[in-house]
Short mmCIF file of C-alpha atoms (C1' of nucleotides) in Angstrom, two decimals:
data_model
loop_
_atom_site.label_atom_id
_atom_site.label_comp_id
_atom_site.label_asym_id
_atom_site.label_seq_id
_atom_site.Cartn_x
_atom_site.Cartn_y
_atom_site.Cartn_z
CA UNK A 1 -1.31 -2.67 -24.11
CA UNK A 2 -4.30 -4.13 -25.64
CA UNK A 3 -8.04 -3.19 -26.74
CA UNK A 4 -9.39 -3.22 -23.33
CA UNK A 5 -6.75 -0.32 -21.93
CA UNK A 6 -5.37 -3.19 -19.29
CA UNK A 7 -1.71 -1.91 -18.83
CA UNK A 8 0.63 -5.31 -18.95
CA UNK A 9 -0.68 -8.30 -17.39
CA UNK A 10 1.27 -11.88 -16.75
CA UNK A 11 -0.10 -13.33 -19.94
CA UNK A 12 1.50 -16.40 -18.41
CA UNK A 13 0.38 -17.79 -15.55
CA UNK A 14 2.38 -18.50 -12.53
CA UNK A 15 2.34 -21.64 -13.39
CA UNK A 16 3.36 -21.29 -16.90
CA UNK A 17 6.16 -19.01 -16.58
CA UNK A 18 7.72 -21.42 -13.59
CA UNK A 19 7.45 -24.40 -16.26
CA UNK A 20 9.74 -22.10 -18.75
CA UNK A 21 12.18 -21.36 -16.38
CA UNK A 22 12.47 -24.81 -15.58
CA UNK A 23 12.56 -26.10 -18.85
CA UNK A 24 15.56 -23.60 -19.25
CA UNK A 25 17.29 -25.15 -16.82
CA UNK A 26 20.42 -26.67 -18.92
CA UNK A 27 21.70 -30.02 -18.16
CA UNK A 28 24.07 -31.18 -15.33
CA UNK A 29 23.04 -27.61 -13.68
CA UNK A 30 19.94 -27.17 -11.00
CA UNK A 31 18.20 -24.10 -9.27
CA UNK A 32 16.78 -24.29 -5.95
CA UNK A 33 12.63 -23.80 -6.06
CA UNK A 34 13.23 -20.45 -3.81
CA UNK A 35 15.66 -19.31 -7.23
CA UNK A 36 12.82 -20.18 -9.35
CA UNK A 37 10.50 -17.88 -7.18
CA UNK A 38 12.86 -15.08 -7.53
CA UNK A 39 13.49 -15.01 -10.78
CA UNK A 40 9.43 -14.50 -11.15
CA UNK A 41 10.03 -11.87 -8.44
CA UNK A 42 8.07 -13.86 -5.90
CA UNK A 43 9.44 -15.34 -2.36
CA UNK A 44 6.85 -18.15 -2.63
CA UNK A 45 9.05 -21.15 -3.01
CA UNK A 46 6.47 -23.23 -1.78
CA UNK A 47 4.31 -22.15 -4.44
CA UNK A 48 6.77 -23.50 -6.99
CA UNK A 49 6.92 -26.61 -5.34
CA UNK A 50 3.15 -26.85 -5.64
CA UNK A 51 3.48 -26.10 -9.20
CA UNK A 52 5.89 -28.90 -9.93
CA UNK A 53 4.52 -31.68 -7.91
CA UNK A 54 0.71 -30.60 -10.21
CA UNK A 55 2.64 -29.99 -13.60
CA UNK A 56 6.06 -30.37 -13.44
CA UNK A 57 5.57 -34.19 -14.54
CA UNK A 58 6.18 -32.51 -18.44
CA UNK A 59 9.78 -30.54 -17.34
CA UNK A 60 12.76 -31.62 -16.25
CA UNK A 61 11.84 -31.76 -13.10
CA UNK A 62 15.22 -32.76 -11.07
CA UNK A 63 16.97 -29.83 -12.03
CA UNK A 64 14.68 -27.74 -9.48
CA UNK A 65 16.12 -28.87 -6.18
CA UNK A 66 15.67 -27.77 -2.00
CA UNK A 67 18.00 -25.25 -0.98
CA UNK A 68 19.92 -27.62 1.24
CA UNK A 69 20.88 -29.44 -2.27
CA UNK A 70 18.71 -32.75 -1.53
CA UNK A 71 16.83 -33.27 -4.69
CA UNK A 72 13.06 -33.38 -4.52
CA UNK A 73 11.61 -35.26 -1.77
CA UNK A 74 9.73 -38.69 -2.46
CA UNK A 75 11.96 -38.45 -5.31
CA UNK A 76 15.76 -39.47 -4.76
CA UNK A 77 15.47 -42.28 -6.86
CA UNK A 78 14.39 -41.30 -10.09
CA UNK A 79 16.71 -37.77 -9.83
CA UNK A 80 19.65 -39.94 -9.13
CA UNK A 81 19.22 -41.54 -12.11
CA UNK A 82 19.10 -38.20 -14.27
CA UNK A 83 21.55 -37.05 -12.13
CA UNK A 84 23.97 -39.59 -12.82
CA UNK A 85 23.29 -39.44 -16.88
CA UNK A 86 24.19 -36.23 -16.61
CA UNK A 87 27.05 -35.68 -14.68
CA UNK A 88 25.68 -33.47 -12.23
CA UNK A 89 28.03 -32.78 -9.22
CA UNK A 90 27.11 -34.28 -6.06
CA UNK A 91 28.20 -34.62 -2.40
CA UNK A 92 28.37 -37.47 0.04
CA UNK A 93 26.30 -40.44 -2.74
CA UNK A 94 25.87 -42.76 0.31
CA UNK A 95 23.97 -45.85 -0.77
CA UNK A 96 23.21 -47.99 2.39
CA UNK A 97 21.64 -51.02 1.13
CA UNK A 98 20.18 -52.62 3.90
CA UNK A 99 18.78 -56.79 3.34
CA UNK A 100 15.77 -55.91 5.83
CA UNK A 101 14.92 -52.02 5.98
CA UNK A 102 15.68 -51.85 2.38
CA UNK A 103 17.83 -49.19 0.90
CA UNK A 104 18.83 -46.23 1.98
CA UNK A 105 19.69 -43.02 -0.27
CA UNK A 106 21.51 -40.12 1.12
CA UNK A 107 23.39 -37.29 -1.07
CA UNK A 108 23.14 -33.80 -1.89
CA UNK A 109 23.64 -31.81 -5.27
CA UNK A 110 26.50 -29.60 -5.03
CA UNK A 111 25.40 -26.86 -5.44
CA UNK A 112 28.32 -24.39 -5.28
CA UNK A 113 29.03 -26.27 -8.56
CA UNK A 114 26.09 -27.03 -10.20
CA UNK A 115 23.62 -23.67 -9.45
CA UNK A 116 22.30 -22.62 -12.27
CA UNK A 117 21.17 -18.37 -13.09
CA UNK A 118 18.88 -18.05 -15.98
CA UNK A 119 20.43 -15.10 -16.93
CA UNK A 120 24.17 -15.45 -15.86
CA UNK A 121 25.41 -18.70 -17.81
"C1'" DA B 1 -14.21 -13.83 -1.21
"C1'" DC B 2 -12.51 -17.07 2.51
"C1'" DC B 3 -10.00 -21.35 3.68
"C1'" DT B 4 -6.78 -25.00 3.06
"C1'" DT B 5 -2.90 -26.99 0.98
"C1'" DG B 6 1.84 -27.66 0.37
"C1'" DA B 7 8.11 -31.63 -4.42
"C1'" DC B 8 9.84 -24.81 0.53
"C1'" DC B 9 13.10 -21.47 3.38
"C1'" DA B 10 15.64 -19.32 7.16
"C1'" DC B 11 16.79 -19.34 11.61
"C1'" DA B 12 17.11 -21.01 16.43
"C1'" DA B 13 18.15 -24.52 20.08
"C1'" DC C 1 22.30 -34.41 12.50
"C1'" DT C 2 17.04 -33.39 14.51
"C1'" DT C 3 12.84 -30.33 16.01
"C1'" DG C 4 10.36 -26.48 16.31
"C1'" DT C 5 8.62 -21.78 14.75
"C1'" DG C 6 7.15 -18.31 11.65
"C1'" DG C 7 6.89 -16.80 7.13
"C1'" DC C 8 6.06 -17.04 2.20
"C1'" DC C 9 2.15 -17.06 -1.67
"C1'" DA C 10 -0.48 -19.02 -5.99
"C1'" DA C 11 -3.78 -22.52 -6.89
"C1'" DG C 12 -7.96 -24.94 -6.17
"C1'" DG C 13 -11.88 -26.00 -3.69
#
DNA sequence: ACCTTGACCACAA
DNA sequence: CTTGTGGCCAAGG
């Protein structure tokens, strides 16, 4: 408690306390943005999304993923590439490389695997 | 204090 | 696999 009688407040925001959790995420293991939510005791996944497309530039960023276990979206790419450095299981890496539409990235992290609880290593 | 905005989620058809 | 529907909820304007 402090001077001012408030009982406990967040002293972190939202926002704040979704960037630590993220930065806990350990390598070659992900949590789903609705995980990340829970663990805060909220249901707003979208909310966490919102946080990490605003700040998340500053965490490691691919390790929060969609439920379905596509990575990010607008964002394949560049999580591939993490993904790859660190060994992070995935399912059905398709890369269609196609001379006139360009290239096409499809795969999904597996999560059975790779599912990450901040306080169950 | 109201309104809009989403790097989302679950379920149904 | 694709759409569509309803819900979630903090941040920022």
């Amino acid at each position: 408690m402090n001077a001012r009688g408030d009982a406990q407040e967040p002293v972190d925001s939202f926002v704040e306390s979704v960037l630590e959790i993220v930065a806990d995420i350990p390598p070659g293991r992900v949590m789903t943005y609705g995980d990340v939510a829970a663990t805060l005791g909220s249901r707003g996944a979208r909310v966490v999304g919102q946080i990490m497309a605003r700040y998340g530039s500053d965490v490691p960023w691919w390790r929060v993923i969609r439920a379905s276990g596509h990575p990010p979206a607008c964002h394949e790419g560049r999580a591939l590439e993490h993904y790859r450095e660190e060994s992070t299981p995935l399912r059905g890496l398709n890369t269609d490389e196609s001379a006139l539409t360009g290239i096409e990235l499809t795969y999904r992290v597996d999560l059975r695997q790779a599912r990450w609880s901040p306080s169950f290593p």
